[in-house]
PDB file of C-alpha atoms in Angstrom:
ATOM      1  CA  MET A   1     108.610 114.465  24.482  1.00 93.00           C
ATOM      2  CA  LYS A   2     110.628 113.423  27.112  1.00 97.00           C
ATOM      3  CA  PHE A   3     111.747 114.912  30.291  1.00 98.00           C
ATOM      4  CA  GLY A   4     114.319 114.800  33.191  1.00 97.00           C
ATOM      5  CA  LEU A   5     116.347 116.097  36.477  1.00 97.00           C
ATOM      6  CA  ILE A   6     119.698 116.989  36.586  1.00 97.00           C
ATOM      7  CA  GLY A   7     121.771 117.412  39.782  1.00 95.00           C
ATOM      8  CA  ASP A   8     124.110 115.556  42.466  1.00 95.00           C
ATOM      9  CA  PRO A   9     122.989 113.550  44.520  1.00 93.00           C
ATOM     10  CA  ILE A  10     119.609 112.991  43.179  1.00 94.00           C
ATOM     11  CA  GLY A  11     118.584 109.329  43.583  1.00 91.00           C
ATOM     12  CA  HIS A  12     116.199 110.634  46.647  1.00 90.00           C
ATOM     13  CA  SER A  13     113.989 113.013  44.126  1.00 92.00           C
ATOM     14  CA  LEU A  14     110.247 112.656  44.105  1.00 93.00           C
ATOM     15  CA  SER A  15     110.278 114.125  41.011  1.00 94.00           C
ATOM     16  CA  PRO A  16     109.871 111.522  38.680  1.00 95.00           C
ATOM     17  CA  ALA A  17     106.845 109.974  40.685  1.00 95.00           C
ATOM     18  CA  LEU A  18     105.414 113.388  40.704  1.00 96.00           C
ATOM     19  CA  PHE A  19     105.797 114.125  37.087  1.00 97.00           C
ATOM     20  CA  LYS A  20     104.175 110.130  36.117  1.00 97.00           C
ATOM     21  CA  ALA A  21     101.382 110.934  38.581  1.00 97.00           C
ATOM     22  CA  GLY A  22     100.715 114.040  37.217  1.00 97.00           C
ATOM     23  CA  TYR A  23     100.569 113.145  33.165  1.00 97.00           C
ATOM     24  CA  ASP A  24      99.490 108.911  33.997  1.00 96.00           C
ATOM     25  CA  GLY A  25     102.943 108.165  32.518  1.00 95.00           C
ATOM     26  CA  ARG A  26     102.487 109.447  29.521  1.00 96.00           C
ATOM     27  CA  TYR A  27     105.935 111.288  28.952  1.00 96.00           C
ATOM     28  CA  PRO A  28     109.247 109.793  30.150  1.00 97.00           C
ATOM     29  CA  TYR A  29     110.870 111.568  32.939  1.00 97.00           C
ATOM     30  CA  GLU A  30     114.446 110.510  33.720  1.00 97.00           C
ATOM     31  CA  LEU A  31     117.227 111.372  36.694  1.00 97.00           C
ATOM     32  CA  ILE A  32     120.346 112.312  35.409  1.00 97.00           C
ATOM     33  CA  GLU A  33     122.865 112.257  38.025  1.00 96.00           C
ATOM     34  CA  THR A  34     126.297 113.377  37.700  1.00 96.00           C
ATOM     35  CA  PRO A  35     128.608 115.569  39.548  1.00 96.00           C
ATOM     36  CA  ASP A  36     129.844 116.990  36.136  1.00 97.00           C
ATOM     37  CA  PHE A  37     127.351 120.183  34.942  1.00 97.00           C
ATOM     38  CA  GLU A  38     128.695 119.972  31.271  1.00 97.00           C
ATOM     39  CA  GLU A  39     128.249 116.164  30.934  1.00 97.00           C
ATOM     40  CA  ALA A  40     124.636 116.961  32.357  1.00 97.00           C
ATOM     41  CA  TYR A  41     123.711 119.651  30.281  1.00 97.00           C
ATOM     42  CA  GLN A  42     125.099 117.710  26.882  1.00 97.00           C
ATOM     43  CA  ARG A  43     122.833 114.922  27.993  1.00 97.00           C
ATOM     44  CA  PHE A  44     119.973 117.403  27.763  1.00 98.00           C
ATOM     45  CA  LEU A  45     120.640 118.945  24.358  1.00 97.00           C
ATOM     46  CA  GLU A  46     121.147 115.576  22.848  1.00 97.00           C
ATOM     47  CA  GLY A  47     118.011 113.918  24.374  1.00 96.00           C
ATOM     48  CA  TYR A  48     115.482 116.066  26.294  1.00 98.00           C
ATOM     49  CA  ASP A  49     113.027 118.536  25.413  1.00 97.00           C
ATOM     50  CA  GLY A  50     113.075 120.180  28.996  1.00 98.00           C
ATOM     51  CA  ILE A  51     114.888 119.662  32.284  1.00 98.00           C
ATOM     52  CA  ASN A  52     114.493 120.466  36.234  1.00 97.00           C
ATOM     53  CA  VAL A  53     117.879 121.648  37.803  1.00 95.00           C
ATOM     54  CA  THR A  54     118.422 121.023  40.959  1.00 92.00           C
ATOM     55  CA  ALA A  55     121.701 121.495  43.547  1.00 87.00           C
ATOM     56  CA  PRO A  56     124.618 122.110  42.600  1.00 91.00           C
ATOM     57  CA  PHE A  57     123.650 123.172  39.094  1.00 93.00           C
ATOM     58  CA  LYS A  58     120.828 126.347  39.477  1.00 90.00           C
ATOM     59  CA  GLU A  59     123.410 128.932  39.053  1.00 88.00           C
ATOM     60  CA  LEU A  60     125.566 127.002  36.406  1.00 93.00           C
ATOM     61  CA  ALA A  61     122.349 126.362  34.308  1.00 95.00           C
ATOM     62  CA  ILE A  62     121.573 129.987  34.155  1.00 95.00           C
ATOM     63  CA  ARG A  63     124.320 130.852  32.155  1.00 96.00           C
ATOM     64  CA  LYS A  64     123.371 128.613  29.258  1.00 97.00           C
ATOM     65  CA  ALA A  65     120.081 129.907  28.633  1.00 97.00           C
ATOM     66  CA  ASP A  66     119.577 132.162  25.592  1.00 97.00           C
ATOM     67  CA  ILE A  67     116.251 133.791  27.264  1.00 98.00           C
ATOM     68  CA  LEU A  68     115.644 134.498  30.845  1.00 97.00           C
ATOM     69  CA  SER A  69     112.217 134.639  32.130  1.00 96.00           C
ATOM     70  CA  GLU A  70     111.482 137.764  34.618  1.00 94.00           C
ATOM     71  CA  GLU A  71     111.834 135.589  37.768  1.00 94.00           C
ATOM     72  CA  CYS A  72     115.127 134.621  36.401  1.00 95.00           C
ATOM     73  CA  ARG A  73     116.821 138.051  35.772  1.00 94.00           C
ATOM     74  CA  LEU A  74     115.414 138.778  39.406  1.00 91.00           C
ATOM     75  CA  ILE A  75     116.981 135.675  41.006  1.00 92.00           C
ATOM     76  CA  GLY A  76     120.010 134.871  39.111  1.00 91.00           C
ATOM     77  CA  ALA A  77     119.603 131.381  39.449  1.00 90.00           C
ATOM     78  CA  THR A  78     117.330 128.883  37.312  1.00 94.00           C
ATOM     79  CA  ASN A  79     115.507 125.058  38.049  1.00 94.00           C
ATOM     80  CA  LEU A  80     113.894 124.458  34.658  1.00 97.00           C
ATOM     81  CA  LEU A  81     115.632 124.977  31.324  1.00 98.00           C
ATOM     82  CA  VAL A  82     113.197 124.392  28.365  1.00 98.00           C
ATOM     83  CA  LYS A  83     113.910 124.154  24.722  1.00 98.00           C
ATOM     84  CA  THR A  84     112.129 126.639  22.471  1.00 96.00           C
ATOM     85  CA  PRO A  85     112.173 127.744  18.852  1.00 96.00           C
ATOM     86  CA  GLU A  86     114.165 130.738  19.993  1.00 96.00           C
ATOM     87  CA  GLY A  87     116.542 128.946  22.081  1.00 97.00           C
ATOM     88  CA  ILE A  88     117.213 127.547  25.547  1.00 98.00           C
ATOM     89  CA  LYS A  89     114.395 129.235  27.677  1.00 98.00           C
ATOM     90  CA  ALA A  90     115.347 129.484  31.621  1.00 98.00           C
ATOM     91  CA  TYR A  91     112.679 129.568  34.387  1.00 97.00           C
ATOM     92  CA  ASN A  92     112.409 129.141  38.283  1.00 96.00           C
ATOM     93  CA  SER A  93     109.574 127.068  39.278  1.00 95.00           C
ATOM     94  CA  ASP A  94     110.648 127.436  42.891  1.00 94.00           C
ATOM     95  CA  TYR A  95     109.485 131.101  43.036  1.00 96.00           C
ATOM     96  CA  LEU A  96     106.383 130.523  41.051  1.00 94.00           C
ATOM     97  CA  GLY A  97     105.657 127.616  43.756  1.00 95.00           C
ATOM     98  CA  VAL A  98     106.561 129.804  46.722  1.00 95.00           C
ATOM     99  CA  ARG A  99     104.653 133.082  45.292  1.00 95.00           C
ATOM    100  CA  ILE A 100     101.303 130.994  45.402  1.00 94.00           C
ATOM    101  CA  TRP A 101     102.045 129.639  48.864  1.00 95.00           C
ATOM    102  CA  ILE A 102     102.905 133.559  50.077  1.00 95.00           C
ATOM    103  CA  GLY A 103      99.754 134.838  47.758  1.00 92.00           C
ATOM    104  CA  GLU A 104      97.367 132.230  49.753  1.00 92.00           C
ATOM    105  CA  ILE A 105      98.723 133.533  53.200  1.00 93.00           C
ATOM    106  CA  SER A 106      98.304 137.107  52.101  1.00 91.00           C
ATOM    107  CA  ARG A 107      94.586 136.209  50.781  1.00 89.00           C
ATOM    108  CA  LEU A 108      93.602 134.775  54.004  1.00 86.00           C
ATOM    109  CA  ALA A 109      94.906 137.493  56.261  1.00 86.00           C
ATOM    110  CA  SER A 110      93.048 139.690  54.034  1.00 84.00           C
ATOM    111  CA  LEU A 111      89.714 138.277  54.633  1.00 83.00           C
ATOM    112  CA  ALA A 112      90.591 137.876  58.407  1.00 77.00           C
ATOM    113  CA  ARG A 113      91.451 141.513  58.501  1.00 73.00           C
ATOM    114  CA  ASN A 114      88.006 142.331  56.694  1.00 71.00           C
ATOM    115  CA  ASP A 115      85.824 140.047  58.885  1.00 66.00           C
ATOM    116  CA  ARG A 116      87.463 141.836  62.272  1.00 62.00           C
ATOM    117  CA  LYS A 117      86.524 145.397  60.396  1.00 62.00           C
ATOM    118  CA  THR A 118      83.189 144.126  59.406  1.00 60.00           C
ATOM    119  CA  THR A 119      82.432 142.770  63.415  1.00 56.00           C
ATOM    120  CA  ARG A 120      83.715 146.237  64.541  1.00 55.00           C
ATOM    121  CA  ASN A 121      81.487 148.336  62.188  1.00 55.00           C
ATOM    122  CA  ASP A 122      78.433 146.299  62.782  1.00 59.00           C
ATOM    123  CA  ASN A 123      76.703 148.613  65.327  1.00 53.00           C
ATOM    124  CA  ARG A 124      78.050 151.890  63.332  1.00 54.00           C
ATOM    125  CA  PRO A 125      75.881 153.808  61.073  1.00 51.00           C
ATOM    126  CA  SER A 126      75.842 152.908  57.533  1.00 44.00           C
ATOM    127  CA  GLY A 127      77.603 154.890  54.779  1.00 38.00           C
ATOM    128  CA  PRO A 128      80.288 154.576  52.289  1.00 36.00           C
ATOM    129  CA  SER A 129      82.728 151.859  52.411  1.00 36.00           C
ATOM    130  CA  GLN A 130      86.234 153.023  53.492  1.00 32.00           C
ATOM    131  CA  SER A 131      88.124 149.848  52.353  1.00 34.00           C
ATOM    132  CA  ASP A 132      87.387 149.956  48.634  1.00 34.00           C
ATOM    133  CA  GLY A 133      91.251 150.243  47.038  1.00 35.00           C
ATOM    134  CA  GLU A 134      92.794 149.017  50.093  1.00 39.00           C
ATOM    135  CA  PRO A 135      95.889 146.686  49.449  1.00 42.00           C
ATOM    136  CA  ALA A 136      96.142 143.440  50.638  1.00 62.00           C
ATOM    137  CA  CYS A 137      97.696 142.669  53.728  1.00 72.00           C
ATOM    138  CA  ARG A 138     101.770 143.531  53.535  1.00 82.00           C
ATOM    139  CA  LEU A 139     103.290 140.393  55.857  1.00 93.00           C
ATOM    140  CA  ARG A 140     106.749 140.354  57.312  1.00 96.00           C
ATOM    141  CA  THR A 141     108.363 137.662  55.860  1.00 97.00           C
ATOM    142  CA  LEU A 142     111.743 136.164  57.423  1.00 98.00           C
ATOM    143  CA  VAL A 143     113.456 134.598  54.518  1.00 98.00           C
ATOM    144  CA  VAL A 144     116.121 132.291  56.404  1.00 98.00           C
ATOM    145  CA  GLY A 145     119.119 130.707  54.149  1.00 96.00           C
ATOM    146  CA  LEU A 146     119.931 132.516  50.698  1.00 93.00           C
ATOM    147  CA  GLY A 147     120.758 129.657  48.443  1.00 88.00           C
ATOM    148  CA  GLY A 148     119.118 128.894  45.448  1.00 86.00           C
ATOM    149  CA  ALA A 149     115.625 128.332  47.380  1.00 90.00           C
ATOM    150  CA  GLY A 150     116.260 131.181  49.391  1.00 93.00           C
ATOM    151  CA  LYS A 151     116.778 133.860  46.570  1.00 92.00           C
ATOM    152  CA  ALA A 152     113.408 132.250  45.011  1.00 94.00           C
ATOM    153  CA  ALA A 153     111.621 132.929  48.168  1.00 96.00           C
ATOM    154  CA  LYS A 154     113.076 136.422  48.588  1.00 96.00           C
ATOM    155  CA  ALA A 155     112.022 137.455  45.327  1.00 96.00           C
ATOM    156  CA  ALA A 156     108.739 136.207  45.466  1.00 96.00           C
ATOM    157  CA  ALA A 157     107.737 137.545  48.988  1.00 96.00           C
ATOM    158  CA  GLU A 158     109.073 140.983  47.489  1.00 95.00           C
ATOM    159  CA  SER A 159     107.166 140.677  43.971  1.00 94.00           C
ATOM    160  CA  LEU A 160     104.028 140.556  46.287  1.00 94.00           C
ATOM    161  CA  GLY A 161     104.760 143.865  48.224  1.00 93.00           C
ATOM    162  CA  MET A 162     105.812 141.812  51.545  1.00 95.00           C
ATOM    163  CA  GLU A 163     107.715 143.472  53.979  1.00 95.00           C
ATOM    164  CA  THR A 164     111.277 141.115  53.509  1.00 97.00           C
ATOM    165  CA  VAL A 165     113.757 140.665  55.992  1.00 97.00           C
ATOM    166  CA  LEU A 166     116.844 138.315  55.014  1.00 97.00           C
ATOM    167  CA  MET A 167     118.769 136.333  57.246  1.00 98.00           C
ATOM    168  CA  ASN A 168     122.045 134.000  56.222  1.00 96.00           C
ATOM    169  CA  ARG A 169     124.922 132.364  57.568  1.00 92.00           C
ATOM    170  CA  THR A 170     127.505 134.211  55.724  1.00 91.00           C
ATOM    171  CA  ARG A 171     126.822 137.683  55.340  1.00 88.00           C
ATOM    172  CA  TYR A 172     127.803 139.255  52.242  1.00 86.00           C
ATOM    173  CA  SER A 173     125.846 142.576  52.464  1.00 89.00           C
ATOM    174  CA  ASP A 174     124.872 144.634  55.266  1.00 90.00           C
ATOM    175  CA  GLU A 175     120.962 143.851  54.210  1.00 94.00           C
ATOM    176  CA  ILE A 176     121.293 140.344  55.540  1.00 96.00           C
ATOM    177  CA  LYS A 177     120.653 140.003  59.157  1.00 97.00           C
ATOM    178  CA  PRO A 178     123.260 137.430  61.248  1.00 96.00           C
ATOM    179  CA  LEU A 179     121.547 134.088  62.619  1.00 95.00           C
ATOM    180  CA  SER A 180     122.103 135.853  66.091  1.00 94.00           C
ATOM    181  CA  GLN A 181     119.300 137.964  65.568  1.00 96.00           C
ATOM    182  CA  PHE A 182     117.147 135.040  64.652  1.00 97.00           C
ATOM    183  CA  ARG A 183     114.666 135.085  67.844  1.00 96.00           C
ATOM    184  CA  GLU A 184     114.399 138.791  67.657  1.00 96.00           C
ATOM    185  CA  GLU A 185     113.455 138.619  63.737  1.00 97.00           C
ATOM    186  CA  PHE A 186     111.072 135.634  63.814  1.00 97.00           C
ATOM    187  CA  ARG A 187     109.411 137.390  66.744  1.00 96.00           C
ATOM    188  CA  LYS A 188     108.175 140.246  64.315  1.00 96.00           C
ATOM    189  CA  ALA A 189     107.755 138.258  61.359  1.00 97.00           C
ATOM    190  CA  ASP A 190     104.252 136.931  60.025  1.00 96.00           C
ATOM    191  CA  ILE A 191     105.929 134.717  57.894  1.00 97.00           C
ATOM    192  CA  MET A 192     109.154 132.291  57.984  1.00 98.00           C
ATOM    193  CA  ILE A 193     110.585 130.856  54.993  1.00 98.00           C
ATOM    194  CA  TYR A 194     113.342 128.296  56.280  1.00 98.00           C
ATOM    195  CA  ASN A 195     115.963 127.276  53.610  1.00 96.00           C
ATOM    196  CA  LEU A 196     118.838 126.451  55.824  1.00 95.00           C
ATOM    197  CA  PRO A 197     119.826 122.256  55.499  1.00 92.00           C
ATOM    198  CA  ILE A 198     120.417 122.161  58.982  1.00 94.00           C
ATOM    199  CA  ARG A 199     118.721 122.592  62.336  1.00 96.00           C
ATOM    200  CA  ILE A 200     119.882 125.846  64.273  1.00 96.00           C
ATOM    201  CA  ALA A 201     120.100 125.694  67.928  1.00 95.00           C
ATOM    202  CA  GLU A 202     117.797 128.919  68.200  1.00 95.00           C
ATOM    203  CA  LEU A 203     114.585 126.751  67.067  1.00 96.00           C
ATOM    204  CA  ASP A 204     115.081 124.830  70.102  1.00 94.00           C
ATOM    205  CA  SER A 205     115.082 127.790  72.552  1.00 93.00           C
ATOM    206  CA  LEU A 206     111.923 129.766  70.982  1.00 94.00           C
ATOM    207  CA  THR A 207     109.804 130.855  73.735  1.00 94.00           C
ATOM    208  CA  GLU A 208     106.138 131.913  74.188  1.00 94.00           C
ATOM    209  CA  GLU A 209     107.404 135.590  73.734  1.00 94.00           C
ATOM    210  CA  ASP A 210     108.876 134.451  70.690  1.00 95.00           C
ATOM    211  CA  LEU A 211     106.131 132.842  69.380  1.00 95.00           C
ATOM    212  CA  CYS A 212     103.657 135.540  69.977  1.00 92.00           C
ATOM    213  CA  THR A 213     100.708 133.768  70.936  1.00 88.00           C
ATOM    214  CA  GLY A 214      97.326 134.928  69.632  1.00 88.00           C
ATOM    215  CA  LYS A 215      99.086 136.110  66.467  1.00 92.00           C
ATOM    216  CA  PRO A 216      99.289 133.727  63.359  1.00 94.00           C
ATOM    217  CA  LYS A 217     102.649 132.646  62.168  1.00 95.00           C
ATOM    218  CA  HIS A 218     103.232 130.806  59.247  1.00 97.00           C
ATOM    219  CA  ILE A 219     106.461 128.726  58.609  1.00 97.00           C
ATOM    220  CA  LEU A 220     107.313 127.183  55.188  1.00 98.00           C
ATOM    221  CA  GLU A 221     110.365 124.921  54.664  1.00 97.00           C
ATOM    222  CA  ALA A 222     112.125 124.164  51.854  1.00 95.00           C
ATOM    223  CA  ASN A 223     113.920 120.783  52.802  1.00 92.00           C
ATOM    224  CA  TYR A 224     111.557 118.042  52.421  1.00 90.00           C
ATOM    225  CA  ARG A 225     114.394 115.187  52.768  1.00 87.00           C
ATOM    226  CA  ASN A 226     115.713 116.056  56.184  1.00 91.00           C
ATOM    227  CA  PRO A 227     113.490 118.593  57.418  1.00 95.00           C
ATOM    228  CA  SER A 228     114.649 120.908  60.616  1.00 96.00           C
ATOM    229  CA  PHE A 229     111.224 120.989  62.274  1.00 97.00           C
ATOM    230  CA  ASP A 230     110.298 117.355  63.437  1.00 95.00           C
ATOM    231  CA  LYS A 231     107.350 116.562  65.070  1.00 95.00           C
ATOM    232  CA  SER A 232     108.239 117.312  68.834  1.00 96.00           C
ATOM    233  CA  LEU A 233     109.369 120.797  67.487  1.00 96.00           C
ATOM    234  CA  ILE A 234     106.271 121.557  65.716  1.00 97.00           C
ATOM    235  CA  GLN A 235     103.840 120.267  68.680  1.00 96.00           C
ATOM    236  CA  ARG A 236     105.930 122.497  71.147  1.00 96.00           C
ATOM    237  CA  MET A 237     105.484 125.584  69.146  1.00 96.00           C
ATOM    238  CA  LYS A 238     101.881 124.702  68.577  1.00 96.00           C
ATOM    239  CA  GLU A 239     101.476 124.385  72.428  1.00 95.00           C
ATOM    240  CA  LEU A 240     103.107 127.943  72.666  1.00 95.00           C
ATOM    241  CA  ASN A 241     100.727 129.414  70.484  1.00 96.00           C
ATOM    242  CA  PRO A 242      97.847 127.516  68.421  1.00 95.00           C
ATOM    243  CA  ASP A 243      98.101 129.662  65.602  1.00 95.00           C
ATOM    244  CA  VAL A 244     101.329 128.755  64.069  1.00 96.00           C
ATOM    245  CA  THR A 245     101.113 126.847  61.100  1.00 96.00           C
ATOM    246  CA  TYR A 246     103.688 124.771  59.686  1.00 97.00           C
ATOM    247  CA  THR A 247     104.135 123.791  55.733  1.00 97.00           C
ATOM    248  CA  GLU A 248     106.725 120.894  55.007  1.00 95.00           C
ATOM    249  CA  GLY A 249     109.281 121.242  51.918  1.00 94.00           C
ATOM    250  CA  ARG A 250     107.103 118.275  50.178  1.00 94.00           C
ATOM    251  CA  THR A 251     104.127 121.117  49.610  1.00 94.00           C
ATOM    252  CA  TRP A 252     106.718 123.662  47.870  1.00 95.00           C
ATOM    253  CA  LEU A 253     108.162 120.707  45.774  1.00 94.00           C
ATOM    254  CA  LEU A 254     104.498 119.968  44.687  1.00 95.00           C
ATOM    255  CA  LEU A 255     103.707 123.346  43.906  1.00 95.00           C
ATOM    256  CA  GLN A 256     106.961 124.411  41.853  1.00 94.00           C
ATOM    257  CA  ALA A 257     106.198 121.207  40.105  1.00 95.00           C
ATOM    258  CA  LEU A 258     102.695 122.230  39.332  1.00 94.00           C
ATOM    259  CA  THR A 259     103.534 125.069  37.669  1.00 94.00           C
ATOM    260  CA  GLY A 260     106.905 123.770  36.171  1.00 95.00           C
ATOM    261  CA  TYR A 261     105.631 120.791  34.562  1.00 96.00           C
ATOM    262  CA  GLU A 262     102.597 123.057  32.878  1.00 96.00           C
ATOM    263  CA  ILE A 263     106.042 124.900  31.369  1.00 96.00           C
ATOM    264  CA  PHE A 264     107.249 121.951  30.142  1.00 97.00           C
ATOM    265  CA  THR A 265     104.216 120.028  28.266  1.00 96.00           C
ATOM    266  CA  GLY A 266     101.675 123.047  28.090  1.00 95.00           C
ATOM    267  CA  GLU A 267      99.485 120.823  29.755  1.00 96.00           C
ATOM    268  CA  LYS A 268      98.091 121.196  33.444  1.00 96.00           C
ATOM    269  CA  PRO A 269      99.248 118.119  35.585  1.00 96.00           C
ATOM    270  CA  ASP A 270      96.528 116.165  37.747  1.00 96.00           C
ATOM    271  CA  LEU A 271      97.268 118.122  40.718  1.00 94.00           C
ATOM    272  CA  ALA A 272      94.722 115.491  42.800  1.00 96.00           C
ATOM    273  CA  LYS A 273      97.139 112.636  41.708  1.00 96.00           C
ATOM    274  CA  MET A 274     100.420 114.329  42.316  1.00 96.00           C
ATOM    275  CA  THR A 275      99.174 115.095  45.981  1.00 94.00           C
ATOM    276  CA  ALA A 276      98.192 111.576  46.584  1.00 94.00           C
ATOM    277  CA  CYS A 277     101.773 110.064  45.346  1.00 89.00           C
ATOM    278  CA  LEU A 278     103.188 112.351  48.143  1.00 85.00           C
TER     279      LEU A 278
END
């Protein structure tokens, strides 16, 4: 079996190292770097069993698929194509990876909520539990930037029942809020998934009120090459609210690789070795 990544530019990609670590180098994984999507796709057809797809080809690639996974139908983009006996099947492991991350945040929030209820009820008379069947925490999730990663994050949050707010530099529908409302929406959010390739000025003007001291806030950034959240910004945010957590783009990369590589090979990759190579 042979796998690869198509996109342009991709010379900086960590995917080959992750794949090699995950399978101890048993399967080849190559970069197919070209600005010509049709050339890249033809090379996939001629010599590879599966490919990852990155910018700027995610929306072009989905048009080539014979079969769409459910998440690809929701998102309208793919980052993974694999040959099957029935034809080329498209998946979106960006969606699968961020869904794991949001799900874990929600699980921990539910545990914290239940712990608080238990503490409040310690001195009350015993009786039937009122919490059976309660849904998991429905966290307010702000998705900033609606490119390929942003669309995957939106679909993942909505699939988990999160209250999802969308924000983008270009407003192509009424449900998308302008960046001018960033501080207002960030203040109300439990989770923010930041997908913009640039650092907006509003990040540097966040106040203690915006960061909601005493309330957990969870931030995931897509960009791992040139992140907008540098050490000084993260430190300042934590000084204003120690309950802020920041998850860098490499973690999202790792989670999408973990799910995507298993789709490729049918074998679980070695997560510990993948994590170590980051």
